[in-house]
XYZ file of C-alpha atoms in Angstrom:
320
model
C 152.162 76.281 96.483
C 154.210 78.795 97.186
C 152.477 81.936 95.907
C 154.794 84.777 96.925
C 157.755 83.295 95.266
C 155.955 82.776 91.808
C 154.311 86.307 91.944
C 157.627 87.748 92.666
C 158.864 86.115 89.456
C 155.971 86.482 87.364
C 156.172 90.354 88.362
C 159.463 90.977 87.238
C 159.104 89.575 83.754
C 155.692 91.540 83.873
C 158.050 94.490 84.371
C 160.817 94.185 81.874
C 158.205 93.541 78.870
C 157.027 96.581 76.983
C 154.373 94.912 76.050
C 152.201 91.366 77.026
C 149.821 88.964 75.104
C 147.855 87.086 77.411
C 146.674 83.895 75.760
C 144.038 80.775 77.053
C 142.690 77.916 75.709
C 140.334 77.624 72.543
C 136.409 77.094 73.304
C 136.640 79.274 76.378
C 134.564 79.330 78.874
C 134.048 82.298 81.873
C 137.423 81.254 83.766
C 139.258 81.431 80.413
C 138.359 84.823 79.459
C 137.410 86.080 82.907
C 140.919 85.479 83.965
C 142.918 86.771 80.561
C 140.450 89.963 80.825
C 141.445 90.159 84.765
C 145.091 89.704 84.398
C 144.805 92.626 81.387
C 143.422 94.948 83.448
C 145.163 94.627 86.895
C 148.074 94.897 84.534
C 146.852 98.140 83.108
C 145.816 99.536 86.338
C 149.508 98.667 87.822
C 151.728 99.876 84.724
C 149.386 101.911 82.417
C 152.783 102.414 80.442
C 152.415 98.755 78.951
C 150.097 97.503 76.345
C 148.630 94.246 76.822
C 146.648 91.925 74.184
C 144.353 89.827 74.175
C 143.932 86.900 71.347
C 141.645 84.120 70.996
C 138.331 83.170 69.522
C 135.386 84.856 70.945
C 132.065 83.624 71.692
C 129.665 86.362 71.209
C 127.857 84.696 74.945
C 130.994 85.560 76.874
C 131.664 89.305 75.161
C 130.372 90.373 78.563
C 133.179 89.417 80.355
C 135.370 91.510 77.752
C 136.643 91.810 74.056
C 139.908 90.367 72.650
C 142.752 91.798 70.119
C 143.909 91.805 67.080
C 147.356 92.019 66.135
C 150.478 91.470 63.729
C 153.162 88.620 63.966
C 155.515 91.641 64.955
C 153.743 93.087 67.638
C 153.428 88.916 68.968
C 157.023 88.096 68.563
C 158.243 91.606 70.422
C 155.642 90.518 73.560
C 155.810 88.418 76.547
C 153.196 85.989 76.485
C 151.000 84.564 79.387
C 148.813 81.596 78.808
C 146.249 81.534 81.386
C 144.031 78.157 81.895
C 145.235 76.052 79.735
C 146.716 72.883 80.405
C 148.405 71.487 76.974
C 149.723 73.681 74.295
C 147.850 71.889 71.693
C 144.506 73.607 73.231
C 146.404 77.247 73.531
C 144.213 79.395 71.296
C 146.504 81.622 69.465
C 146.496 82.333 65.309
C 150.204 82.778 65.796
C 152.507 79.726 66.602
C 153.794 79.626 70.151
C 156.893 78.798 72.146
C 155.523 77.121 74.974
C 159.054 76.653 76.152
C 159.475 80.862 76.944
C 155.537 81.399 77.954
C 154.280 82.126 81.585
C 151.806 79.279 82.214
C 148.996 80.243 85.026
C 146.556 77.250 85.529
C 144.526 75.255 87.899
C 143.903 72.250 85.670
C 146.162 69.431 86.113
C 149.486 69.264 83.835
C 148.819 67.716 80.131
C 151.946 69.315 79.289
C 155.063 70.861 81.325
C 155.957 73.735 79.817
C 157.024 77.435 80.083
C 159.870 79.154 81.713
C 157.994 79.759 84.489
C 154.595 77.618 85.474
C 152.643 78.000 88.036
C 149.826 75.271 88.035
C 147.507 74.614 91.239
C 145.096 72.305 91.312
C 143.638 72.928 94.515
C 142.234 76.331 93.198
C 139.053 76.395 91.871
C 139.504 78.650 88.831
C 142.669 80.506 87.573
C 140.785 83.673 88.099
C 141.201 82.616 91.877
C 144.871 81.995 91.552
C 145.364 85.619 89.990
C 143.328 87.381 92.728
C 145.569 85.555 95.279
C 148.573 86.623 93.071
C 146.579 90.337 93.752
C 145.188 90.391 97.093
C 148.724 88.540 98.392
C 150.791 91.157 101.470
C 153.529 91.319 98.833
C 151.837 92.271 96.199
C 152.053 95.100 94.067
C 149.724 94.842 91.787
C 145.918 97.112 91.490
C 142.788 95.825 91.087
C 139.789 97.987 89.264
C 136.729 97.818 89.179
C 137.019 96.113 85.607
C 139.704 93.371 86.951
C 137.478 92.808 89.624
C 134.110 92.193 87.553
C 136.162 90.195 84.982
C 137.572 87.969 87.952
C 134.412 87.451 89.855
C 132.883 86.210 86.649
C 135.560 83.550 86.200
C 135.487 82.496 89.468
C 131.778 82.196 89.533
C 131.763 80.112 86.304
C 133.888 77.592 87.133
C 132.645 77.029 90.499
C 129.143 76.330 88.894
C 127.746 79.903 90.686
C 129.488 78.116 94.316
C 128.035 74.733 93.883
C 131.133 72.332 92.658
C 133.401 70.369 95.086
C 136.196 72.727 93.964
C 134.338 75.860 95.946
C 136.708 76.218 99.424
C 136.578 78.771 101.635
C 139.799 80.250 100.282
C 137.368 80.845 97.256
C 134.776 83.007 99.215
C 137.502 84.712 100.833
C 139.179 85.776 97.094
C 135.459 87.220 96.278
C 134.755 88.798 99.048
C 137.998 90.870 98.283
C 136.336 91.077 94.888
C 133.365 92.453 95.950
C 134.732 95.511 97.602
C 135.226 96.926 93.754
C 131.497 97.304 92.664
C 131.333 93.503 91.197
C 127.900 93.187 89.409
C 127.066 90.397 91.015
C 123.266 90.300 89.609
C 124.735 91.868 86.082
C 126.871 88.709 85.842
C 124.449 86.444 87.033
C 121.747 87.566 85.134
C 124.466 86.746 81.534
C 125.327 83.422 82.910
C 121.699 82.282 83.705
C 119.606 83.673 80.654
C 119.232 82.049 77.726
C 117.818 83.138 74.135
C 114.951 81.104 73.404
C 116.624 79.099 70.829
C 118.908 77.707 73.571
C 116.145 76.703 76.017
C 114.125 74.393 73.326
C 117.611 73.206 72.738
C 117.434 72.157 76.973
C 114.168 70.626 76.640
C 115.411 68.432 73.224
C 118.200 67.119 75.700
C 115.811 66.248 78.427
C 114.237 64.553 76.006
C 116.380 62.554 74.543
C 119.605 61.707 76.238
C 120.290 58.383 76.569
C 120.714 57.129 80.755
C 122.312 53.906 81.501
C 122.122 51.626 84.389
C 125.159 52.674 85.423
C 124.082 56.389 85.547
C 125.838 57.700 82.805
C 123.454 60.404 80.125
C 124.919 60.734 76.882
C 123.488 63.352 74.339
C 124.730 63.962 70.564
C 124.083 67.026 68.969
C 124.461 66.821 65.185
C 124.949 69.737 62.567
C 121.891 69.283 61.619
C 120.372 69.626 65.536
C 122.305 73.205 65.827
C 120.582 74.355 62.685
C 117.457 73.250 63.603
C 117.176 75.333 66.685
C 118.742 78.178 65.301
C 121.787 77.822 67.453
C 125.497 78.703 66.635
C 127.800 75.823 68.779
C 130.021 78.194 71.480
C 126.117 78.492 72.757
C 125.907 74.813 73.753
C 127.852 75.421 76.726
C 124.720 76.269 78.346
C 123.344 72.790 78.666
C 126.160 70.886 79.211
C 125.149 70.923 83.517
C 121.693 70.189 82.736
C 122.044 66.253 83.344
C 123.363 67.102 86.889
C 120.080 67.960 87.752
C 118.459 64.510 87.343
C 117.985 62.134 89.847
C 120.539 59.064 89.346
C 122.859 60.347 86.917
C 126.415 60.424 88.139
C 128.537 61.536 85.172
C 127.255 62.447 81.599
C 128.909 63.594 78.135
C 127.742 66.243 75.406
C 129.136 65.799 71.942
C 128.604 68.374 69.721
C 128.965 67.745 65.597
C 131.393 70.157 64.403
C 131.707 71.889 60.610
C 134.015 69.417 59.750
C 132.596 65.822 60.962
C 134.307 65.652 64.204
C 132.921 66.019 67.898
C 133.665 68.184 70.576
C 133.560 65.893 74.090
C 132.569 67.544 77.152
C 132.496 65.707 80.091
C 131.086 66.081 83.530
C 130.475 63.981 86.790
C 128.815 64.334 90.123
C 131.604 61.065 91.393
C 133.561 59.071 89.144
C 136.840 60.259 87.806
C 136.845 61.564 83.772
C 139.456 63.222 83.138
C 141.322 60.245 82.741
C 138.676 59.235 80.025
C 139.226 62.885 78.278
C 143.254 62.338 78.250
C 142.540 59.145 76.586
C 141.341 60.611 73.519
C 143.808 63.345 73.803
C 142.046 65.437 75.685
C 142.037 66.563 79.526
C 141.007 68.432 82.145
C 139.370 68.205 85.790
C 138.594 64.716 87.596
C 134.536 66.039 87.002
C 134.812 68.592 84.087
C 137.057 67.376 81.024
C 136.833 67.991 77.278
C 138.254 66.486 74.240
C 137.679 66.523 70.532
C 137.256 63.126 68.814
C 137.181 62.296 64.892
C 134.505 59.523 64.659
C 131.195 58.069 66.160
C 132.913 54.712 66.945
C 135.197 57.030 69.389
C 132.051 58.314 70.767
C 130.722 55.162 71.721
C 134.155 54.045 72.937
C 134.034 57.218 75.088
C 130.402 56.569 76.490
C 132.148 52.532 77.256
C 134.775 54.170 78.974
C 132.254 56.494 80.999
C 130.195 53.401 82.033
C 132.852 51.462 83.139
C 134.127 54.215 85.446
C 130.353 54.926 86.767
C 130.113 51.389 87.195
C 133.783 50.914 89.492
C 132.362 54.929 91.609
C 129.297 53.447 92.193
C 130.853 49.561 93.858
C 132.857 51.159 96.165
């Protein structure tokens, strides 16, 4: 990928708007606002004449990373708009309706959709946050980081890498934090947020260890129902903290969480230590990485149909 060329072209647009909304996809996780609250404020730090928004709904376990905006369709319409991490518009989280055909796209997922006037997607990265510090830290760049951007983009980078561990961790990655790290990152601040669960949430763990169901293929599949999330007390952005816990049993290769939503229908999220599912998320018009994907899905026949799928791709990993 050809970095300086898109930074020199994301820059300029940057510097003809009065004002930006920066924009990622709905159920975030730290990447998604990590690198929206970056972006912000390397943006403020660079032009402090601008005003830059932030919109999206906000889990109350990632307000660490930063806050988000509201606005009026006015002040939308008059900005440019960046969406950050997100790789089909139907997943951009925005009350307003969007354009996708004028945006800025930034994103390390692979392309659901091609769209915006200018995109920049690469999949090699391991986070967006990483792509926007080597948008920063580049030898043509222009643009300041603070202390905030820095914090914001460590935290994003340190999410989505699974705190280093995931196959998507490359020395390119250590090299963007270390650059990080020289702007009073707090690294045991952070950690301590993305480790530390309420009590709630931890019974919640030990219900899943419980009671997930393992095949012979290696494949753990766990439902959470309404009815589960009221029992422990526990609102549903906070399920994100158990969807890695199946990673740390011995045999399980790939495994999905589906959480019950208000309405009757499921949120999918996938993971996998091997065999490809983000082909499996796409199906059900979803997407994501070949080992992290999500997806929401109507019924529980989809569900099963979904666990099927997962099987049959543990099964084809694991006869090679």
């Amino acid at each position: 990928m050809n970095y300086t060329e898109f930074f020199k072209k994301i820059d300029a647009e940057i510097k003809k708007a009065d004002s930006i909304v920066i924009l990622r996809h709905e159920s975030p996780d730290p990447d998604a606002i990590g690198s929206q609250v970056g972006l912000r404020e390397i943006i403020r730090a660079t032009y402090p004449e601008k005003t830059v928004y932030l919109l999206g709904e906000m889990p109350s376990s990632l307000s660490y990373i930063g806050e988000m905006d509201e606005i009026t369709q006015e002040q939308f319409d008059a900005a440019l708009i960046i969406v950050l991490d997100c790789a089909n518009t139907p997943r951009i989280d925005c009350p307003f309706e969007v354009d996708s055909s004028k945006v800025i796209k930034i994103d390390h997922h692979p392309d659901r959709d091609v769209y915006g006037a200018i995109s920049f997607v690469d999949t090699n990265s391991s986070s967006t946050s990483e792509i926007l510090c080597r948008f920063a830290f580049g030898e043509e760049s222009t643009w300041k980081v603070s202390k905030e951007a820095a914090n914001a983009l460590y935290a994003g980078i340190v999410g989505d890498t699974g705190r280093f561990l995931y196959p998507a961790t490359t020395a390119v990655t250590f090299a963007m934090v270390s650059k990080l790290l020289e702007f009073d990152v707090d690294i045991s601040g952070i950690a301590y947020h993305m480790i530390t669960n309420p009590v709630s949430v931890s019974r919640l763990a030990g219900y899943i260890y419980q009671n997930m169901e393992i095949s012979e293929n290696g494949v753990a599949a766990t439902i959470l129902t309404q009815k589960d999330l009221e029992h422990f007390g526990i609102e549903e952005d906070q399920t994100h903290g158990v969807i890695s816990l199946p990673s740390t049993v011995e045999g399980i290769h790939c495994w999905a969480l589906f959480v019950e939503q208000p309405d009757g229908s499921y949120r999918v999220n996938l993971r996998s230590k091997g065999p490809i599912v983000n082909v499996i998320a796409q199906n059900h018009g979803g997407g994501g990485h070949p080992l992290a994907s999500g997806a929401i899905v109507q019924t529980l026949e989809e569900v099963n149909e979904i666990v099927k799928e997962l099987n049959a791709s543990s099964k084809e990993y694991l006869s090679k």
